[in-house]
Short mmCIF file of C-alpha atoms in Angstrom, two decimals:
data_model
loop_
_atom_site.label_atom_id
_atom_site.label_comp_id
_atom_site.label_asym_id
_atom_site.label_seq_id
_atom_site.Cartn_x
_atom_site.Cartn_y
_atom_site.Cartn_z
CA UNK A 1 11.30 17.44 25.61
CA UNK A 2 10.42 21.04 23.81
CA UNK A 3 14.37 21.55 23.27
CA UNK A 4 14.60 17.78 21.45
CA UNK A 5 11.58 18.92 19.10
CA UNK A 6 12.99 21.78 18.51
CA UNK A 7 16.54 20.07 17.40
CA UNK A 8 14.75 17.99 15.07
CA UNK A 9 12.95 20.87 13.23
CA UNK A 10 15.94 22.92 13.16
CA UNK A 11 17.61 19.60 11.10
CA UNK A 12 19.18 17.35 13.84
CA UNK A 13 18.77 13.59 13.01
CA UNK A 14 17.59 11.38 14.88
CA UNK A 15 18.36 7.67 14.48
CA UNK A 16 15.42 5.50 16.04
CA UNK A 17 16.07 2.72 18.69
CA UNK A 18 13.84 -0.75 17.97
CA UNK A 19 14.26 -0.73 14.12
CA UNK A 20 11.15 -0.25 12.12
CA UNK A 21 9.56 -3.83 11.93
CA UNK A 22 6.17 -4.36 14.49
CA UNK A 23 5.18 -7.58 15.82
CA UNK A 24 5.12 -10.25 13.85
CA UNK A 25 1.61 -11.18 14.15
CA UNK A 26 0.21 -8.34 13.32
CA UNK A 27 -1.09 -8.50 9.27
CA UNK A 28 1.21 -5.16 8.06
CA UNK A 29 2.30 -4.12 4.19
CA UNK A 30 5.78 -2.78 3.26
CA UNK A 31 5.18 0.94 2.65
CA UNK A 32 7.30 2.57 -0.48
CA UNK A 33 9.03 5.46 -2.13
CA UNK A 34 8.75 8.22 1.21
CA UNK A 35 9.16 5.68 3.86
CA UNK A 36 12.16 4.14 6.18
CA UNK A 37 13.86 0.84 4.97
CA UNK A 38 11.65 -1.85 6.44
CA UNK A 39 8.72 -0.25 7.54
CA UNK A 40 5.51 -1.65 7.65
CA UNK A 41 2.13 -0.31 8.06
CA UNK A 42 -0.49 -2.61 10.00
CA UNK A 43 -3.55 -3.78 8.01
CA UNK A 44 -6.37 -2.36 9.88
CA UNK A 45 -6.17 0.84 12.33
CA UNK A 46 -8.38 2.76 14.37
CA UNK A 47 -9.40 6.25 13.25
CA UNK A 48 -10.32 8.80 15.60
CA UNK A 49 -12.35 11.27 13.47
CA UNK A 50 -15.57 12.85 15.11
CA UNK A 51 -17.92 10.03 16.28
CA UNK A 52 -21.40 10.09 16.79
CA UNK A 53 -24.36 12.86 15.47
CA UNK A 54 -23.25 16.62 15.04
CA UNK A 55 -24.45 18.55 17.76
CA UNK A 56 -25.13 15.80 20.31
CA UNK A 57 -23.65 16.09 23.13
CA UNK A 58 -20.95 13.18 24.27
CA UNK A 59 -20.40 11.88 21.01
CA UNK A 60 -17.69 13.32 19.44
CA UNK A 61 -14.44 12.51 20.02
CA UNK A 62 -12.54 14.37 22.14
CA UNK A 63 -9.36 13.92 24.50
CA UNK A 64 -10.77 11.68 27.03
CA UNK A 65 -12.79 9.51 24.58
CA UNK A 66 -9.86 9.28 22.12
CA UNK A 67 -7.82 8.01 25.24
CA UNK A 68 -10.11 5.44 26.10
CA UNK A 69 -10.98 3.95 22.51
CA UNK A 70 -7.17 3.70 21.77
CA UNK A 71 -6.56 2.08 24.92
CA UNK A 72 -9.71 -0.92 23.91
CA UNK A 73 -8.25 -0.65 20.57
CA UNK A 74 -4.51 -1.35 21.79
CA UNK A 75 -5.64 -4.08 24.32
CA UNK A 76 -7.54 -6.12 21.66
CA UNK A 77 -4.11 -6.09 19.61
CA UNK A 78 -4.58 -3.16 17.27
CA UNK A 79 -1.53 -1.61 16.34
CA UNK A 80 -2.22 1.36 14.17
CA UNK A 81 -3.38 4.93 14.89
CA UNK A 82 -4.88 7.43 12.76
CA UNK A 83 -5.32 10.91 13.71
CA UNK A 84 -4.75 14.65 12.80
CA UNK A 85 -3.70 17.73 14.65
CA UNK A 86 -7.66 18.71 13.68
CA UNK A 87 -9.11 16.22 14.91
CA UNK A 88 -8.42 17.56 18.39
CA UNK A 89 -7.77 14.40 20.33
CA UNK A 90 -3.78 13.99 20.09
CA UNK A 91 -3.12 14.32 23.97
CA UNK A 92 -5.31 11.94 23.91
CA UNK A 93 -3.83 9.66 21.62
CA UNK A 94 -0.27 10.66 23.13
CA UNK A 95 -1.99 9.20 26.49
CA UNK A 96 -3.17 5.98 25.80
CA UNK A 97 -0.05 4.98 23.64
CA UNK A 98 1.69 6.03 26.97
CA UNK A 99 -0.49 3.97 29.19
CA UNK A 100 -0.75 0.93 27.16
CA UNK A 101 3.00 -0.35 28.45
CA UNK A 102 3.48 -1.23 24.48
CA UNK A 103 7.02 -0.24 22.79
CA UNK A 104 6.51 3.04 21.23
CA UNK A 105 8.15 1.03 17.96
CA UNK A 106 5.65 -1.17 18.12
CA UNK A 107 2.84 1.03 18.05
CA UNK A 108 2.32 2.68 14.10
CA UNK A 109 0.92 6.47 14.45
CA UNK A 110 -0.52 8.56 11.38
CA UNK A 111 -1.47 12.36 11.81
CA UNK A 112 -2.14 14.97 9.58
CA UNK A 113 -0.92 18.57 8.68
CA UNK A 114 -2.91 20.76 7.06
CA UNK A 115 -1.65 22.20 3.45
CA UNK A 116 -0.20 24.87 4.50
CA UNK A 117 3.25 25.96 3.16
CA UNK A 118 7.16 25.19 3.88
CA UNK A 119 7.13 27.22 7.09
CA UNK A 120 3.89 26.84 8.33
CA UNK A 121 4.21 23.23 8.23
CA UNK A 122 7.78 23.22 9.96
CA UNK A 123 6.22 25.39 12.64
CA UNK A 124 3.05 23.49 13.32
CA UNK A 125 4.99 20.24 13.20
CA UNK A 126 6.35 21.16 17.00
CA UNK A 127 2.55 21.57 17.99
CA UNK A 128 1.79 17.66 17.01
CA UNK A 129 4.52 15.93 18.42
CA UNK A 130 3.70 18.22 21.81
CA UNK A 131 0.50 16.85 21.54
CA UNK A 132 1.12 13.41 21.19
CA UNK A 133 4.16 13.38 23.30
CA UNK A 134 6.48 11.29 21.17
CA UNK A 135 9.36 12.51 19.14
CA UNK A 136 8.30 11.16 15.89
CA UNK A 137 5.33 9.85 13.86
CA UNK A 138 5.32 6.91 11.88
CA UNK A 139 3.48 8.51 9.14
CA UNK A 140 2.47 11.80 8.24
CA UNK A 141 0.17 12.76 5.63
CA UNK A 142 -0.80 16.19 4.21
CA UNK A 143 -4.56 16.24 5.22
CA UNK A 144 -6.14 17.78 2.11
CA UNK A 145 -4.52 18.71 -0.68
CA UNK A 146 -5.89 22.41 -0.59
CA UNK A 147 -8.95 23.50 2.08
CA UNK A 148 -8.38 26.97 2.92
CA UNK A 149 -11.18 26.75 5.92
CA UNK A 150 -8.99 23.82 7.45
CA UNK A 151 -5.84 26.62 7.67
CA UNK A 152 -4.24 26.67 11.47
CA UNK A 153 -2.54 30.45 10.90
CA UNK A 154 -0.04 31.63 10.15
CA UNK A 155 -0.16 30.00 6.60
CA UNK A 156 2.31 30.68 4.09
CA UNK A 157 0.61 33.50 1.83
CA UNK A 158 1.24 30.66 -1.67
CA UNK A 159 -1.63 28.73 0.16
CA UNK A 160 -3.82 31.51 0.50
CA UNK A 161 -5.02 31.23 -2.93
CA UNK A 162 -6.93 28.95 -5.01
CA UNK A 163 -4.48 30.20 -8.14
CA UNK A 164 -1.27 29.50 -6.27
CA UNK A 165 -2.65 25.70 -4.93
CA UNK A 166 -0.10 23.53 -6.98
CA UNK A 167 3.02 25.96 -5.38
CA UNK A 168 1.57 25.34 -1.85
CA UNK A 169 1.46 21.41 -2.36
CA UNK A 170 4.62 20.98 -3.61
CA UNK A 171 6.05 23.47 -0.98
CA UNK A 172 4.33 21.60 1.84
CA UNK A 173 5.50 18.39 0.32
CA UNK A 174 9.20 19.62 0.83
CA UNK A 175 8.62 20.01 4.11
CA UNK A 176 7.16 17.05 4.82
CA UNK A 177 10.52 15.50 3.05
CA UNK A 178 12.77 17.90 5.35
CA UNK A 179 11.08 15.99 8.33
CA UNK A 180 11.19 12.56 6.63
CA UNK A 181 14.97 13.05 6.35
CA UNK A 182 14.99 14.41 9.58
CA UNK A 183 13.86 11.53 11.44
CA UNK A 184 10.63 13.14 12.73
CA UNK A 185 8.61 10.94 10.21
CA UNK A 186 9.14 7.73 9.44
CA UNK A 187 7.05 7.78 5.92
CA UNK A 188 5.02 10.85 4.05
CA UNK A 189 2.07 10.61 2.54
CA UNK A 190 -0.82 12.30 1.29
CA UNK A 191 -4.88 12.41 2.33
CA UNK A 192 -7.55 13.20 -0.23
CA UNK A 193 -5.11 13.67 -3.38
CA UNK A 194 -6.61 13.14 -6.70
CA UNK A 195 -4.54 12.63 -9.10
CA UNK A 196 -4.16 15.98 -10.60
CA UNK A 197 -3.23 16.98 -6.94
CA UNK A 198 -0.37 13.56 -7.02
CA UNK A 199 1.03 15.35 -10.50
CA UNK A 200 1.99 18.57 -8.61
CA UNK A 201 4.44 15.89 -6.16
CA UNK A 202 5.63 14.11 -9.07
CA UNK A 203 6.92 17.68 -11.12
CA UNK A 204 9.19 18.14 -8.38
CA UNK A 205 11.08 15.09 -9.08
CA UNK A 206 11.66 14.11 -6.21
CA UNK A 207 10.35 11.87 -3.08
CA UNK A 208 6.73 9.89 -4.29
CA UNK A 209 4.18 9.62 -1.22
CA UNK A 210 4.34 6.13 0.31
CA UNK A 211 0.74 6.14 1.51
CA UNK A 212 -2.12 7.90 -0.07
CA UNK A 213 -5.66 8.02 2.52
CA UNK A 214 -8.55 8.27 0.72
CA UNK A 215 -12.49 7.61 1.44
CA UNK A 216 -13.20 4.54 -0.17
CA UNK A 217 -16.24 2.37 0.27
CA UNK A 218 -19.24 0.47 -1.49
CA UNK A 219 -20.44 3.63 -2.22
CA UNK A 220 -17.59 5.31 -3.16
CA UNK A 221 -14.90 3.50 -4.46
CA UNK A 222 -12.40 5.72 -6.92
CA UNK A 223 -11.21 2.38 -9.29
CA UNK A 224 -9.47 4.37 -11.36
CA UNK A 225 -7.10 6.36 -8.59
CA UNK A 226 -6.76 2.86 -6.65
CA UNK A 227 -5.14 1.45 -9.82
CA UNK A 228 -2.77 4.61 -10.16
CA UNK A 229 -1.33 4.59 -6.85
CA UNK A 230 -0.69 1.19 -7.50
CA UNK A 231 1.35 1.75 -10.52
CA UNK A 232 3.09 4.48 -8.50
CA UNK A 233 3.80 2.03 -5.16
CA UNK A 234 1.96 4.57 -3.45
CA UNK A 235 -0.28 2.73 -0.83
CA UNK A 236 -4.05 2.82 -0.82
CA UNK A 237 -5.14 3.64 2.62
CA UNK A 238 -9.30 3.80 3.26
CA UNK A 239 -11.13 6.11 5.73
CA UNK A 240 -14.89 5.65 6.40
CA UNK A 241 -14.65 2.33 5.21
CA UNK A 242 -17.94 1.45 6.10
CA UNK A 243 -19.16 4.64 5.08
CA UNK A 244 -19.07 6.22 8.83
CA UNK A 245 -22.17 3.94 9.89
CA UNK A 246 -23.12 6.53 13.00
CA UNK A 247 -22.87 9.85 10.60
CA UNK A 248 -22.90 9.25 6.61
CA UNK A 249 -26.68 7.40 6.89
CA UNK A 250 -28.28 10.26 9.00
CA UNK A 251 -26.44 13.61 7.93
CA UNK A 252 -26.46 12.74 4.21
CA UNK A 253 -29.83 11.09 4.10
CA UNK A 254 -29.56 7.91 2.74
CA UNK A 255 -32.09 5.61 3.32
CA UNK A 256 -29.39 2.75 4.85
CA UNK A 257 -26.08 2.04 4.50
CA UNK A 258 -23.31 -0.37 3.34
CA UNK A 259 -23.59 -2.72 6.43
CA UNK A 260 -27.71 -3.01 5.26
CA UNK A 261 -27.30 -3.68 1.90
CA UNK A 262 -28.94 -7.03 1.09
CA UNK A 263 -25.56 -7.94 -1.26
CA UNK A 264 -23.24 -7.67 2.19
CA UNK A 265 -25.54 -9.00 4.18
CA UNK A 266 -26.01 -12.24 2.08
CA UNK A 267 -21.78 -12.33 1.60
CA UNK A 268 -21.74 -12.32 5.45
CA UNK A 269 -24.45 -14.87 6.11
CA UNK A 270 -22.05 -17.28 3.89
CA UNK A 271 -19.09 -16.54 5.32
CA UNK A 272 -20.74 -16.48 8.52
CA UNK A 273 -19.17 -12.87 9.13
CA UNK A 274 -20.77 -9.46 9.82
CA UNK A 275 -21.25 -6.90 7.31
CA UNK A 276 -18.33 -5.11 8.84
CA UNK A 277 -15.91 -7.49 8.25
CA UNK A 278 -17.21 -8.76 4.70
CA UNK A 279 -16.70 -4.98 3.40
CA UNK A 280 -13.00 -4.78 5.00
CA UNK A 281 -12.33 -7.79 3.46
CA UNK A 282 -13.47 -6.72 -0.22
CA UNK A 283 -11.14 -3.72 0.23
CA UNK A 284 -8.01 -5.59 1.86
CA UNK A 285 -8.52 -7.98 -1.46
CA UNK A 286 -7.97 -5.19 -3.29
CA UNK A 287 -5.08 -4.25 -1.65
CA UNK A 288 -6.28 -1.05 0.18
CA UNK A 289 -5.78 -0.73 4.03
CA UNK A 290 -8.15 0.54 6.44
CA UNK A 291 -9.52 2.89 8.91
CA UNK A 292 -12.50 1.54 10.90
CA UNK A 293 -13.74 4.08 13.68
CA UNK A 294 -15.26 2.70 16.45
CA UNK A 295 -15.58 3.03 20.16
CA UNK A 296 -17.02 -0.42 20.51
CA UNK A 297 -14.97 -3.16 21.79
CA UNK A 298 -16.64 -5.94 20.01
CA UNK A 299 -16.25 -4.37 16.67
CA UNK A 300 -12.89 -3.52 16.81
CA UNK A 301 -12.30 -7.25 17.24
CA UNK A 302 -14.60 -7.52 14.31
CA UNK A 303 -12.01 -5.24 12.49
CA UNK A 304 -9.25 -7.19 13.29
CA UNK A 305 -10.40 -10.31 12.25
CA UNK A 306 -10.87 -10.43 8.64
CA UNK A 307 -8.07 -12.50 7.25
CA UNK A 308 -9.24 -16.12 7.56
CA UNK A 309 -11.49 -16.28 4.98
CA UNK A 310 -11.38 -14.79 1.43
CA UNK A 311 -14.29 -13.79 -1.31
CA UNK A 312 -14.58 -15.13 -4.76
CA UNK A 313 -14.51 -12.90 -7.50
CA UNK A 314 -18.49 -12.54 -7.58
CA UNK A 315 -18.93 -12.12 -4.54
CA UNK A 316 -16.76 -8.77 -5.08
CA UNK A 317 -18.38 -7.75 -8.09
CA UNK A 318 -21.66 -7.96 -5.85
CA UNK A 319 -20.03 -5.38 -3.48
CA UNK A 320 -18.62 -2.98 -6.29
CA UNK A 321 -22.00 -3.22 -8.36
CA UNK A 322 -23.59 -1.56 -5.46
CA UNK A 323 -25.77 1.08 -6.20
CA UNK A 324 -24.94 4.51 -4.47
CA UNK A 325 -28.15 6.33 -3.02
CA UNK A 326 -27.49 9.29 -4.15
CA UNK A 327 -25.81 10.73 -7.58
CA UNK A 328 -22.42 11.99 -7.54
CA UNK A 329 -20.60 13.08 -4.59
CA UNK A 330 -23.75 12.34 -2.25
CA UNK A 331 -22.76 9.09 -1.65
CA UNK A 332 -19.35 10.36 -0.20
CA UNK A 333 -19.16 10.75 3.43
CA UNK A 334 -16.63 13.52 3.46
CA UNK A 335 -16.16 16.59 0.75
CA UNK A 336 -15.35 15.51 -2.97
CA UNK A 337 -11.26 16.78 -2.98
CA UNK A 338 -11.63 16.18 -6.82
CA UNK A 339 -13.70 19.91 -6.84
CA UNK A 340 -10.23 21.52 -5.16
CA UNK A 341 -7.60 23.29 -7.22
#
């Protein structure tokens, strides 16, 4: 297998056997611009960032429990995977998609590079299909659109400096379009892109991201960048959708979170739906997909089930009038990108 990755990142093209469509019964939306003909992106996925308290032993993801979640989360019908070469659970990932007897083309996977430059990204590339043990991703995203403590060397010296940040997008971003045409990714995308970070892409002229993944939640919902991918066909595409229930509450201090706020709570009692579901389903209405991270099997059902019922338009004004606990970025989960060059 090491020889076939490295004929792919040397240029060979590959052409890939099943087509691009999943099941049918799986809810999916056509990705645009940098994607295949015909591909579709399921609905919900699982994520497989860190899990659990910092520090605590046995509850952060690693190998073994990403191999186990993705298995629940492929039994109970899931069909979309997102992960990142940093996350440091692809064999992991690689094993359960492996073990689950389900059609490789059937199965929609999402990593990550970091932004590191041309070469560093066509070198690293070889690493994350190793990892996961497949020949191609269905999506790959630049992880952050410039984090110089996220770096996996060697880096490309044009990303080793806050000044030269625009270059090292738009140089990473024609790799990711060398392995797009290459057949080693199916779609390219972006993570954490403002949309001063999007401009850089768009001055080259060239291929627009199909997928853009950005924390979005009743805390933190960025209106104004949702309706500008839109305009663009670039896809919306949440992580911590719920705000990362197990982390976001206790390491930022907030007194609750989303799933306790008396507005969800009262949505759900209606709908007779849990808090979970009533949040994915004010996002999904507004046309963004998500990335619910869970372990347990009972709420990944949860997050699988949130088509059959729909909420009126003030019962999603009650959900975006939420008030954030704290000012500014301390409602965010994750770092603000919008403070990166």
């Amino acid at each position: 297998m090491k020889a076939f990755f490295v004929f792919l990142l040397l240029g060979g093209v590959v052409v890939m056997a099943g087509g691009v469509e999943l099941t049918d019964d799986v809810p999916s939306v056509p990705l645009r611009n940098a994607a295949a003909h015909g591909l579709r992106m399921p609905v919900s996925g699982i994520g497989t960032w860190g899990y659990g308290q910092p520090g605590k032993p046995g509850e952060i993801w690693n190998d073994s429990v990403a191999e186990v979640a993705v298995k629940a989360w492929l039994s109970a019908g899931g069909r979309r995977i997102d992960g990142s070469l940093h996350y440091g659970d692809q064999v992991g990932v690689g094993k359960a998609v492996r073990a689950s007897g389900i059609a490789r083309d059937k199965i929609f996977i999402t990593s990550k590079l970091p932004c590191d430059g041309y070469n560093a990204t066509m070198h690293i590339m070889h690493q994350l299909l190793s990892d996961l043990q497949t020949s191609y991703v269905d999506l790959l995203l630049i992880h952050w659109p410039f984090y110089p403590h996220q770096k996996s060397p060697p880096s490309d010296l044009v990303c080793t400096n806050a000044s030269t940040a625009g270059k090292c997008r738009q140089t990473t971003w024609q790799a990711l379009e060398k392995l797009f045409h290459n057949g080693v990714a199916r779609a390219i995308g972006v993570s954490n892109f403002e949309e001063k970070h999007l401009q850089d892409i768009f001055d080259l002229k060239s291929l627009l991201p199909s997928v853009n993944q950005i924390e979005f939640h009743p805390y933190w919902h960025e209106d104004e960048l949702l309706a500008f991918c839109k305009t663009h066909n670039i896809t919306f595409n949440s992580y911590a959708p719920l705000a990362a229930p197990d982390w976001g509450p206790i390491v930022r201090k907030w007194p609750q979170g989303p799933l306790q706020e008396e507005a969800v709570l009262k949505i759900a009692e209606t709908h007779k739906k849990s808090a979970a579901q009533v949040i994915l389903r004010w996002q999904w209405q507004q046309g963004v997909v998500v990335n619910p991270r869970t372990w347990n099997v009972t709420h990944m059902q949860e997050n699988l089930q949130f088509y059959d019922f729909e909420l009126s338009e003030d019962e999603m004004q009650a959900i975006s009038s939420i008030k954030p606990p704290l000012p500014g970025s301390g409602s965010k989960v994750c770092p603000d990108p919008s403070t990166l060059p």
